[in-house]
PDB file of C-alpha atoms in Angstrom:
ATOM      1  CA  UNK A 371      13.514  22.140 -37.698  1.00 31.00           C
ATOM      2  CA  UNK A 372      14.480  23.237 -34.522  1.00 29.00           C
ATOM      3  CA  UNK A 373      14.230  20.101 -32.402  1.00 35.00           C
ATOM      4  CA  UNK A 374      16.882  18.336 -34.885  1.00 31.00           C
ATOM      5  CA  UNK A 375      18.938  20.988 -33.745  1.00 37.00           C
ATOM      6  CA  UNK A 376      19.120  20.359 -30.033  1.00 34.00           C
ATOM      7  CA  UNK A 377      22.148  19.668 -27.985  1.00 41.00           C
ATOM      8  CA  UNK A 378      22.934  16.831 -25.991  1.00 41.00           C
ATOM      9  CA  UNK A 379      21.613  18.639 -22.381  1.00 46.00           C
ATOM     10  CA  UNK A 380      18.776  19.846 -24.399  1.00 42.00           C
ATOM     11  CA  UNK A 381      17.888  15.856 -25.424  1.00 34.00           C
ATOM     12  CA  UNK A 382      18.351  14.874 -21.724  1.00 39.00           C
ATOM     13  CA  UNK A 383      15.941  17.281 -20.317  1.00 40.00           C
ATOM     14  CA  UNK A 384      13.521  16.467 -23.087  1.00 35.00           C
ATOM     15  CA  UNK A 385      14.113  12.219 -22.561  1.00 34.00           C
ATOM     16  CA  UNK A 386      13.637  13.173 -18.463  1.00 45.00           C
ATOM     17  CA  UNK A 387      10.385  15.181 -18.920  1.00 41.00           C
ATOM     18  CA  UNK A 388       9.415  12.255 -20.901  1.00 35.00           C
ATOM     19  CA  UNK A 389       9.983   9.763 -18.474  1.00 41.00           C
ATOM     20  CA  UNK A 390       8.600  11.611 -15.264  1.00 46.00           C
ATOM     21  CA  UNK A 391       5.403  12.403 -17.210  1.00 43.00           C
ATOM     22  CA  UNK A 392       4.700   8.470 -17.805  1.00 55.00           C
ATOM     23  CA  UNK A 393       5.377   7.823 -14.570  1.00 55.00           C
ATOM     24  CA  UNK A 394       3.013  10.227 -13.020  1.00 52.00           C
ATOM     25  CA  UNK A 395       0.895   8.268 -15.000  1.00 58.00           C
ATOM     26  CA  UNK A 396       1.377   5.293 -12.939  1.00 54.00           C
ATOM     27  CA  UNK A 397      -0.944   3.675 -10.313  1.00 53.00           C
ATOM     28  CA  UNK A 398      -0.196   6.267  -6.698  1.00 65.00           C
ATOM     29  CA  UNK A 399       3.234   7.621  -8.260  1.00 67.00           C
ATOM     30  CA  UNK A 400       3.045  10.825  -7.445  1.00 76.00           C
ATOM     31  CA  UNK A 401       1.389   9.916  -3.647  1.00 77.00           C
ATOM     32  CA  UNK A 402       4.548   7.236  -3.161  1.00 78.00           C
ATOM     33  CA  UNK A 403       7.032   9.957  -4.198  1.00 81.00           C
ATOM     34  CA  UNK A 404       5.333  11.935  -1.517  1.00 86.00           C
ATOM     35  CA  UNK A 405       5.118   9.288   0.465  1.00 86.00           C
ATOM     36  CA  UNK A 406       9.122   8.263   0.808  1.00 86.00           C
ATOM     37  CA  UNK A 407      10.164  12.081   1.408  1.00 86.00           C
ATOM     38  CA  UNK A 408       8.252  11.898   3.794  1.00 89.00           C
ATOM     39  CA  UNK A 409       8.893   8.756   5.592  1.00 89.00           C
ATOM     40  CA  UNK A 410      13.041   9.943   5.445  1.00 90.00           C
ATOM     41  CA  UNK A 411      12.609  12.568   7.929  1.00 93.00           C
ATOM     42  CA  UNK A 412       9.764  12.474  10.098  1.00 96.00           C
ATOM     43  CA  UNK A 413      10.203  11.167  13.366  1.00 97.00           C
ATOM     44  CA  UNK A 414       6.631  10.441  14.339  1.00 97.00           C
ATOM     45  CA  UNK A 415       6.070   8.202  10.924  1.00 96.00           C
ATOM     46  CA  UNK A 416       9.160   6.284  12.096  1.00 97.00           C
ATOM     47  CA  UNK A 417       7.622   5.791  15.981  1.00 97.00           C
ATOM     48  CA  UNK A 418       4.634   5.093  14.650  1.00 97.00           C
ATOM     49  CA  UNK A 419       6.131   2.293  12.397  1.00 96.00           C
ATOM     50  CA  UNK A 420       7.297   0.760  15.264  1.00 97.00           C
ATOM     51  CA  UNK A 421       4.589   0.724  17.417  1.00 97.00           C
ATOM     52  CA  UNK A 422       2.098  -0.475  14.681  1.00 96.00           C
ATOM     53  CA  UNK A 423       4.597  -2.986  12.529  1.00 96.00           C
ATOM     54  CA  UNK A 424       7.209  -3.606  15.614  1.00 96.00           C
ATOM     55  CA  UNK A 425       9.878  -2.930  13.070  1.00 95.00           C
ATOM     56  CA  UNK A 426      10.549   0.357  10.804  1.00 95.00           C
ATOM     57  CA  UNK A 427      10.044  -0.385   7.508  1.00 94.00           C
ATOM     58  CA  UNK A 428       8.195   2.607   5.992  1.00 92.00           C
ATOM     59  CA  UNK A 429       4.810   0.674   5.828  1.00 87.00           C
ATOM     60  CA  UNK A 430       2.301   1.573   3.798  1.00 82.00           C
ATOM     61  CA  UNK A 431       0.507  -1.015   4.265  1.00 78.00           C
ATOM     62  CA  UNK A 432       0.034  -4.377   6.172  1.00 79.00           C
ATOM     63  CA  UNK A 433       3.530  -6.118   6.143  1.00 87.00           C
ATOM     64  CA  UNK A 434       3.864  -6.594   9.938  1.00 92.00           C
ATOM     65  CA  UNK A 435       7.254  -8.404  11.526  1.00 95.00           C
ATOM     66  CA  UNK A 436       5.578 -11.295  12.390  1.00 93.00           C
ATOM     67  CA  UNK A 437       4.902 -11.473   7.890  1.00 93.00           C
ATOM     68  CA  UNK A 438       8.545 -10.609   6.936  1.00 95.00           C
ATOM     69  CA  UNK A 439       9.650 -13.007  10.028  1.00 96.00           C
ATOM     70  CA  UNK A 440       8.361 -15.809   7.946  1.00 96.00           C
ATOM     71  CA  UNK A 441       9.979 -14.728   4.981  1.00 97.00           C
ATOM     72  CA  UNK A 442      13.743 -16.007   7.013  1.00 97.00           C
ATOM     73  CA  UNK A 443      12.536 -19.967   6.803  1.00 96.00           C
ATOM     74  CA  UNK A 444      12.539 -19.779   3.128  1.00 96.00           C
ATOM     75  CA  UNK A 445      15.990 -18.555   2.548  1.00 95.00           C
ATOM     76  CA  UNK A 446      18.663 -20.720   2.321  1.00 93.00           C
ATOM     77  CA  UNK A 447      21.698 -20.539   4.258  1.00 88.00           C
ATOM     78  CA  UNK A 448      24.599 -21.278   1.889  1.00 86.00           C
ATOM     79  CA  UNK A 449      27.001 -18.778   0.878  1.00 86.00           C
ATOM     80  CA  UNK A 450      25.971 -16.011  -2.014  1.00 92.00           C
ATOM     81  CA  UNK A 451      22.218 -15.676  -1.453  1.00 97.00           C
ATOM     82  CA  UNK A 452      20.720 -13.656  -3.564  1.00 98.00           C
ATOM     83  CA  UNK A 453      16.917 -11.863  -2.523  1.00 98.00           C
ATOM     84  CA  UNK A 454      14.956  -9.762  -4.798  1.00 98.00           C
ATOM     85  CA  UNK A 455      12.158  -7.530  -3.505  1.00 98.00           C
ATOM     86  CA  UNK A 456       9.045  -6.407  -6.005  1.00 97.00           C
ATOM     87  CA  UNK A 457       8.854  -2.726  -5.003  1.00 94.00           C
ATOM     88  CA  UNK A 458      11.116  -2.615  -2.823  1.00 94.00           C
ATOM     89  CA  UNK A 459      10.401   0.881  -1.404  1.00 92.00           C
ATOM     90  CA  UNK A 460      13.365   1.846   0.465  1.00 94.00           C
ATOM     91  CA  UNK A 461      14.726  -1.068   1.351  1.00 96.00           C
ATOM     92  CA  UNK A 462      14.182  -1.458   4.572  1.00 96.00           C
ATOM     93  CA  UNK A 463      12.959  -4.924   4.524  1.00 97.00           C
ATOM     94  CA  UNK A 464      15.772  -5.896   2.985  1.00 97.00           C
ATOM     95  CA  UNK A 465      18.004  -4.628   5.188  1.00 97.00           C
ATOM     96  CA  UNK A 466      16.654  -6.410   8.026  1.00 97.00           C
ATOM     97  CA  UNK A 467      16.951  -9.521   5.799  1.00 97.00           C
ATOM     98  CA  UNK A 468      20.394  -9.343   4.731  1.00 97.00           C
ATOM     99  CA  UNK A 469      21.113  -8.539   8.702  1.00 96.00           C
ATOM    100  CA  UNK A 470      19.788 -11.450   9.737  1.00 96.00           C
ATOM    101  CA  UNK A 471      20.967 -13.353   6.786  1.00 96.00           C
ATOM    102  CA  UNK A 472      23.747 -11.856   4.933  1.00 96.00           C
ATOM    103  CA  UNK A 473      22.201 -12.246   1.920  1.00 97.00           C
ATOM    104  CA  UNK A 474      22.994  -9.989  -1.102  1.00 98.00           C
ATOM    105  CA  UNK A 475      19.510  -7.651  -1.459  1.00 98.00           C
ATOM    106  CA  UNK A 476      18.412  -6.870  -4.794  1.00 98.00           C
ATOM    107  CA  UNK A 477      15.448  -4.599  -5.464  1.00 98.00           C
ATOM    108  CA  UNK A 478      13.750  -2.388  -7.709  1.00 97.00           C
ATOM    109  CA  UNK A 479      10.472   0.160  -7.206  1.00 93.00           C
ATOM    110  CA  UNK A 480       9.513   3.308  -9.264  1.00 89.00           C
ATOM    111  CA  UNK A 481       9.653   6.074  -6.699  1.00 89.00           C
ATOM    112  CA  UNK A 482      12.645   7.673  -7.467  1.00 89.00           C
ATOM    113  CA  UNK A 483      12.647   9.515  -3.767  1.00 88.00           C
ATOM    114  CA  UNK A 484      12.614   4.993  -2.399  1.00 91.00           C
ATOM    115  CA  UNK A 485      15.568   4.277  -4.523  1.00 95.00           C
ATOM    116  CA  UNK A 486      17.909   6.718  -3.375  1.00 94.00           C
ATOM    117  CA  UNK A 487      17.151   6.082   0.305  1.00 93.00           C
ATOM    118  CA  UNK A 488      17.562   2.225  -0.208  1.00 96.00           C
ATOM    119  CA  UNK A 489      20.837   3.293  -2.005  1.00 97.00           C
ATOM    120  CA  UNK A 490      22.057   5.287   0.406  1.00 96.00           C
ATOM    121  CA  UNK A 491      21.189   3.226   3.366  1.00 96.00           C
ATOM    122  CA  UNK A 492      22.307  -0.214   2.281  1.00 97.00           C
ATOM    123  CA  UNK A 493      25.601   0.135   0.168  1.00 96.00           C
ATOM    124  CA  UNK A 494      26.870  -3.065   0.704  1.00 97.00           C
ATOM    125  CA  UNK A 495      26.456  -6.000  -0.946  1.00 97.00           C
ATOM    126  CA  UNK A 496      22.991  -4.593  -2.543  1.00 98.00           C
ATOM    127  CA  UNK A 497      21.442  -3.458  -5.978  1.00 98.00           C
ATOM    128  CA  UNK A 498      18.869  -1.279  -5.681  1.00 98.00           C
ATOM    129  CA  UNK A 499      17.306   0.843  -9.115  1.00 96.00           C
ATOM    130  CA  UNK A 500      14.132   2.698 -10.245  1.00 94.00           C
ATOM    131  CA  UNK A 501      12.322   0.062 -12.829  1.00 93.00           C
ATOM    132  CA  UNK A 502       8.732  -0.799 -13.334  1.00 91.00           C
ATOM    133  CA  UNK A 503       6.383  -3.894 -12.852  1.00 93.00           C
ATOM    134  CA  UNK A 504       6.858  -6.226 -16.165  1.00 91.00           C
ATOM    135  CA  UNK A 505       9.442  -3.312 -17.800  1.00 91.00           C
ATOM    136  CA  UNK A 506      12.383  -4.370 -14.889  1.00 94.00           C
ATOM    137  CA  UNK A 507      14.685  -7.343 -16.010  1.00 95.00           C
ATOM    138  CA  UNK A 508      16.925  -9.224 -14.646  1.00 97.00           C
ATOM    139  CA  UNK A 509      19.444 -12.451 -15.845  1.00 97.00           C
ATOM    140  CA  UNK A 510      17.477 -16.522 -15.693  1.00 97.00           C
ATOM    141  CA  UNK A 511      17.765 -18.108 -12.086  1.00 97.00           C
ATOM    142  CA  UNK A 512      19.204 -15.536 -10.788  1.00 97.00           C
ATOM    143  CA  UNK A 513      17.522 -15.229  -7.426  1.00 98.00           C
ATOM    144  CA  UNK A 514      17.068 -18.081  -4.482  1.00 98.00           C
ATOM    145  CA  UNK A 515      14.301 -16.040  -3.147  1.00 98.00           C
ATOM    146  CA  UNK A 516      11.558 -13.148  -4.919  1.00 98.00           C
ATOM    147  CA  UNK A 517       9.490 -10.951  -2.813  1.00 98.00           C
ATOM    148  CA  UNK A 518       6.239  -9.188  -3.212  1.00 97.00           C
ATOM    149  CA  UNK A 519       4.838  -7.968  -0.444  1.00 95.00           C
ATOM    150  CA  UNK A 520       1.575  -5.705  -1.714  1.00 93.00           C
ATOM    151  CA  UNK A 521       3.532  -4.832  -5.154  1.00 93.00           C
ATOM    152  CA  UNK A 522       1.332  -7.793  -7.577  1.00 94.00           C
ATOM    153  CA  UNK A 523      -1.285  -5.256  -8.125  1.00 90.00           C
ATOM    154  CA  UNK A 524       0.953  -3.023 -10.189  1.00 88.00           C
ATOM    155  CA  UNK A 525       1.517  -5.520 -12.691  1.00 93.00           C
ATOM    156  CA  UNK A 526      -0.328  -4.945 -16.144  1.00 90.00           C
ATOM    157  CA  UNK A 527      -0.460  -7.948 -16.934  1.00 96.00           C
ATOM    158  CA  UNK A 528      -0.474 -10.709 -14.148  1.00 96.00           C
ATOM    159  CA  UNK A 529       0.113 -13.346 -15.793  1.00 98.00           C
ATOM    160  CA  UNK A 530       3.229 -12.447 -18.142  1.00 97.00           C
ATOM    161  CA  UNK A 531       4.399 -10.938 -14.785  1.00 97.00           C
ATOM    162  CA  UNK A 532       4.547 -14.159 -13.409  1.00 98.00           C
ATOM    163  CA  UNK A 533       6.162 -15.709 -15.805  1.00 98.00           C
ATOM    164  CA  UNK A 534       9.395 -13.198 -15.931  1.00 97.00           C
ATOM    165  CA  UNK A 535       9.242 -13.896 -11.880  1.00 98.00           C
ATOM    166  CA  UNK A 536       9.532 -17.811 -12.762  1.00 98.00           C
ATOM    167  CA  UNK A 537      12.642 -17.210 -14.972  1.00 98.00           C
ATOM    168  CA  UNK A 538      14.097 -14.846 -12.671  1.00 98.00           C
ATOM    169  CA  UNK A 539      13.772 -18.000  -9.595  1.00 98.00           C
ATOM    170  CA  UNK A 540      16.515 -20.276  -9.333  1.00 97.00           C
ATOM    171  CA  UNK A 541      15.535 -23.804  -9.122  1.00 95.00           C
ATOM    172  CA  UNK A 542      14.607 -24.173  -5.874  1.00 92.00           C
ATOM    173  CA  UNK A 543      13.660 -20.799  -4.864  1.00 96.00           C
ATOM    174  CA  UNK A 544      10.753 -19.455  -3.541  1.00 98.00           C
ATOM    175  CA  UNK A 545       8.725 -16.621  -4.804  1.00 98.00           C
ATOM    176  CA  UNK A 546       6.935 -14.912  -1.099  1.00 98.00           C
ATOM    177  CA  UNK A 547       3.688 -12.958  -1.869  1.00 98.00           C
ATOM    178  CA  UNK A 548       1.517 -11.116   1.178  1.00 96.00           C
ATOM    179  CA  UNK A 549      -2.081 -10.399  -1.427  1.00 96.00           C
ATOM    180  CA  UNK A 550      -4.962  -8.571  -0.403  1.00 95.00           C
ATOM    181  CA  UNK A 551      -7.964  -8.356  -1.789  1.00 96.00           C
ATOM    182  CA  UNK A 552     -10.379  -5.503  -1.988  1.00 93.00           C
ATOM    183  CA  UNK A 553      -9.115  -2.479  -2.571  1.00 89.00           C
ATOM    184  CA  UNK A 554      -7.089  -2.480  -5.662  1.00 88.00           C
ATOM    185  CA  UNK A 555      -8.031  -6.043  -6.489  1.00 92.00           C
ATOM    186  CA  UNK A 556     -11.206  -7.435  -6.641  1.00 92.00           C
ATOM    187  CA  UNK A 557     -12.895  -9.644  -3.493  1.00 96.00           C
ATOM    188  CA  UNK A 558     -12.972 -13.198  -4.995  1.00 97.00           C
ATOM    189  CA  UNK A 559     -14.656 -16.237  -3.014  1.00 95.00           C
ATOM    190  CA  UNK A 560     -11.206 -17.957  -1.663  1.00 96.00           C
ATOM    191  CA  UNK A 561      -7.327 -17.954  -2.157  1.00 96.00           C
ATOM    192  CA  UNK A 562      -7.780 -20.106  -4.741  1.00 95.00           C
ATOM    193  CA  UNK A 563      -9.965 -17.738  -7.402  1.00 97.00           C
ATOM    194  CA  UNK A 564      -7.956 -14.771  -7.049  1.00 97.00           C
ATOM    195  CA  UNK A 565      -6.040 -12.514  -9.974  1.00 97.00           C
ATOM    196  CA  UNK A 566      -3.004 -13.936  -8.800  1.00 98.00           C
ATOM    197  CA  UNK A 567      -4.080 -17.955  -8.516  1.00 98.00           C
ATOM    198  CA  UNK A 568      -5.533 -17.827 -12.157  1.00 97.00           C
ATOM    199  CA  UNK A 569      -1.602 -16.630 -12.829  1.00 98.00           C
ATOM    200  CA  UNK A 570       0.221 -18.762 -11.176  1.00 98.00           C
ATOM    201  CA  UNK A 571      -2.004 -21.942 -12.626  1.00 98.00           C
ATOM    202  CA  UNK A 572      -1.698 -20.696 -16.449  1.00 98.00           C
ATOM    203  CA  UNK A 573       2.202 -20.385 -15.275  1.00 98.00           C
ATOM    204  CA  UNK A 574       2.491 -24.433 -13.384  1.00 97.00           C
ATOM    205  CA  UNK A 575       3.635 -22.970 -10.738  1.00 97.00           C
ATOM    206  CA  UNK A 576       2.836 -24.834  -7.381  1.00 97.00           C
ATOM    207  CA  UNK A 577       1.539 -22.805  -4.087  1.00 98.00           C
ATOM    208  CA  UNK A 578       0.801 -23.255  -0.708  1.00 97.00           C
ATOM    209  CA  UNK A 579      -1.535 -20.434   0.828  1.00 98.00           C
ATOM    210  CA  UNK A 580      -2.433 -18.907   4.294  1.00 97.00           C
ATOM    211  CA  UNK A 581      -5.119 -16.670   5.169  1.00 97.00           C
ATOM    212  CA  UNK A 582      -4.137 -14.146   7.586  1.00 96.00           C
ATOM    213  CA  UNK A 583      -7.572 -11.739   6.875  1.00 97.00           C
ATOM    214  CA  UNK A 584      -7.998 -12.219  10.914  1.00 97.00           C
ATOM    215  CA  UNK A 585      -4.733 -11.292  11.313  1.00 95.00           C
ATOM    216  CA  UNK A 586      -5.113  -8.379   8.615  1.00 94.00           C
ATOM    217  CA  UNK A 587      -8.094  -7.162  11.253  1.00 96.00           C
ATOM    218  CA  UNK A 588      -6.175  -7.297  14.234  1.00 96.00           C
ATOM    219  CA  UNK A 589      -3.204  -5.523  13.142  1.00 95.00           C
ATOM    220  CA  UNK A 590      -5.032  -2.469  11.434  1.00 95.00           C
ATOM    221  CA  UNK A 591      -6.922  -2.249  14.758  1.00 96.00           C
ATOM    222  CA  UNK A 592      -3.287  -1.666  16.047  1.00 96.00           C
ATOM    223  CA  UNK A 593      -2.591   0.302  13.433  1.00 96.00           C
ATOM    224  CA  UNK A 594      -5.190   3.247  13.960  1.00 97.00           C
ATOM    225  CA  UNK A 595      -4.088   3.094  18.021  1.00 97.00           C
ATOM    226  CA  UNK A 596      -0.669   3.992  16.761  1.00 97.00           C
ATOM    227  CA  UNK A 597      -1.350   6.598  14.458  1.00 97.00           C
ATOM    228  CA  UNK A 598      -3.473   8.611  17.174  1.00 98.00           C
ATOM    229  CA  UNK A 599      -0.961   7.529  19.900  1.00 98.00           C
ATOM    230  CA  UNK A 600       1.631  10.198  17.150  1.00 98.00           C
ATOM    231  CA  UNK A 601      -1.327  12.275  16.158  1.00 98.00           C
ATOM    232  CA  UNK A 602       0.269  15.022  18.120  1.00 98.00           C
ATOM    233  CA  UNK A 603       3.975  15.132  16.458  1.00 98.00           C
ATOM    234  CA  UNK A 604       2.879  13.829  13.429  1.00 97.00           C
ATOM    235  CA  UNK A 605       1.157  17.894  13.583  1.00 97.00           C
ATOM    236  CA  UNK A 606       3.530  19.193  15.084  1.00 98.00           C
ATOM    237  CA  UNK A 607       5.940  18.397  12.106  1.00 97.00           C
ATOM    238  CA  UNK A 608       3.321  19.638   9.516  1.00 96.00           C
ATOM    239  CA  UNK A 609       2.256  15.796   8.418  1.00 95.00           C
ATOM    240  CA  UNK A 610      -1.315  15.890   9.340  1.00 95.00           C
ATOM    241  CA  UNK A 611      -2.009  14.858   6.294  1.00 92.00           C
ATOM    242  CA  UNK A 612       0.127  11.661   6.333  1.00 93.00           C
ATOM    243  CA  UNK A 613      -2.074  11.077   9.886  1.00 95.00           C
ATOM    244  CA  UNK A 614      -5.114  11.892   8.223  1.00 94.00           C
ATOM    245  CA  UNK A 615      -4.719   9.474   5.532  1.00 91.00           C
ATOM    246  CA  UNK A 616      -3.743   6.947   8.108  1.00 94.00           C
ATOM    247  CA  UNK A 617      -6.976   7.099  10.235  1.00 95.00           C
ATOM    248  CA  UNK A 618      -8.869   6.915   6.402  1.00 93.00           C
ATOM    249  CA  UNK A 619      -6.929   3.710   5.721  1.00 90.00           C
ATOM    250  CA  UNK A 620      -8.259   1.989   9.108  1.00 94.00           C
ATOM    251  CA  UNK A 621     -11.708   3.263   8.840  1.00 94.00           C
ATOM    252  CA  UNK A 622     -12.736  -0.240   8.269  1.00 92.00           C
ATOM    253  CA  UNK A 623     -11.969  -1.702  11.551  1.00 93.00           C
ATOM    254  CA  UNK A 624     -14.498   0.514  13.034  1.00 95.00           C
ATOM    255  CA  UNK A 625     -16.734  -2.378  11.533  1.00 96.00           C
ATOM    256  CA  UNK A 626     -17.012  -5.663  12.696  1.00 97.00           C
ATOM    257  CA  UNK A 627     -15.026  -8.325  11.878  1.00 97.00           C
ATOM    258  CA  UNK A 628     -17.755 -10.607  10.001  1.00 97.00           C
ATOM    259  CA  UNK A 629     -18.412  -7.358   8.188  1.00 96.00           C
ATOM    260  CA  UNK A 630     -14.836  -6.735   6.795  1.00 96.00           C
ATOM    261  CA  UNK A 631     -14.274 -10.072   6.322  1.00 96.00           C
ATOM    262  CA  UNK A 632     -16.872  -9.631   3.732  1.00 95.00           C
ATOM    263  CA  UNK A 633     -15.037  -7.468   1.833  1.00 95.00           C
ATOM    264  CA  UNK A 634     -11.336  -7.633   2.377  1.00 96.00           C
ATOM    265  CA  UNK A 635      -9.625 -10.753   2.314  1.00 97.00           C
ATOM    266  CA  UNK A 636      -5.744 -11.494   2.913  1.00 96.00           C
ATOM    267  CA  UNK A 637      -3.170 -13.812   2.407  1.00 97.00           C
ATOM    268  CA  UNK A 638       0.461 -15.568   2.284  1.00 97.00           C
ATOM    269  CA  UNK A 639       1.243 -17.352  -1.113  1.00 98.00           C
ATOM    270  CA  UNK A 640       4.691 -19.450  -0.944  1.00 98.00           C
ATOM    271  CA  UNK A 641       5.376 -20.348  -4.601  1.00 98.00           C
ATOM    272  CA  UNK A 642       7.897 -22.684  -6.039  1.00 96.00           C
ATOM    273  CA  UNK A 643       8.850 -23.310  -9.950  1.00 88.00           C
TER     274      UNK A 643
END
């Protein structure tokens, strides 16, 4: 009978415990809480940003400038533009955005350690909160422009996913994806067989699509100079392991193109309703 008994603290730390221990259960959550702690205060991740990305944006990833610089044609320049950013991680991107724009950011990831950041950083004119792929929610055409850059794998269900994106979109708007296949998803023959393509068709939704797999190449060729141009501070602040995983996430550029372009593939989608 006890637990009928409990107070309201007592209920809170329960309904917490609850809550953290389903999202540890979530795809990397524990490695992207990790992750953003670290990215907040060490120096060499945030040189090495730079130098690999030209732009600090806590990159895990592939999202170079030259991606999120084609992300600015697509917004419109009237007044009260409203962006939303799929995992928005700390919000980085979207601060550069809404600089360059002035734009009100919206955006939501599941790493509590990214949320606070992006809420901290960016007060102004921005909505930033912990939510989940296909649990987050947010009013009908509501945004002029939806973001996903590497955060489409997360979703449980692709399709349905889609279709809350396509309610979310005003009109107009456009929905920005950078997709790579194989690693989390599965190497298909083109852009136009993918997880994501069978999604968008079952949802009408029109695309156009680039492939930037040479690109992709180049860039994570650049990215394994960087992170052994920082090997040194990245030790000497105790994140050789942050270093370590970045030389395992190049490892495949020590192939040849042809060869990687075997297995990896990746590209732009620009999606209207």
């Amino acid at each position: 009978m006890k637990d009928f008994l409990l107070n309201e603290d007592d209920v809170k730390v329960k309904l917490d415990k609850f809550i953290n221990r389903n999202k540890s259960e979530l795809l990397f959550y524990d490695a992207y809480e990790d992750f953003y702690a670290m990215a907040r205060k060490s120096n060499a991740f945030k040189a090495f940003c730079i130098d690999a990305f030209g732009q600090d944006f806590s990159q895990d990833g592939f999202s170079d400038i030259h991606q999120i610089d084609l992300i600015l044609q697509y917004i419109p320049t009237q007044d009260e533009i409203h962006i939303l950013d799929i995992g928005c991680g700390n919000g980085k991107m979207l601060g550069y955005l809404q600089k360059k724009t002035g734009a009100y950011i919206h955006g939501f990831d599941y790493s509590e350690q990214a949320i606070k950041t992006a809420q901290a950083l960016f007060p102004t004119n921005a909505e930033f909160k912990e939510g989940v792929i296909g649990e987050a929610d947010y009013p009908e055409e509501r945004f002029d422009i939806i973001i996903s850059m590497d955060t489409m794998y997360f979703a449980k269900d692709m399709t349905a996913f889609v279709a809350q994106v396509k309610k979310w979109l005003r009109p107009n708007g456009v929905f920005f994806v950078g997709y790579q296949e194989g690693d989390v998803m599965p190497k298909t023959c083109d852009s136009k067989t993918t997880v994501l393509s069978d999604a968008l068709d079952k949802n009408g939704m029109i695309y156009e699509v680039t492939d930037i797999t040479r690109q992709t190449y180049d860039m994570l060729q650049l990215k394994r100079k960087s992170a052994l141009t920082h090997q040194t501070e990245f030790e000497a602040e105790g994140n050789k392991n942050w270093f370590d995983m970045l030389m395992l996430q190049t490892e495949c550029i020590l192939e040849p193109f042809e060869q990687f372009q075997e297995r990896m593939a990746r590209y732009i989608y620009v999606i209207r309703k």
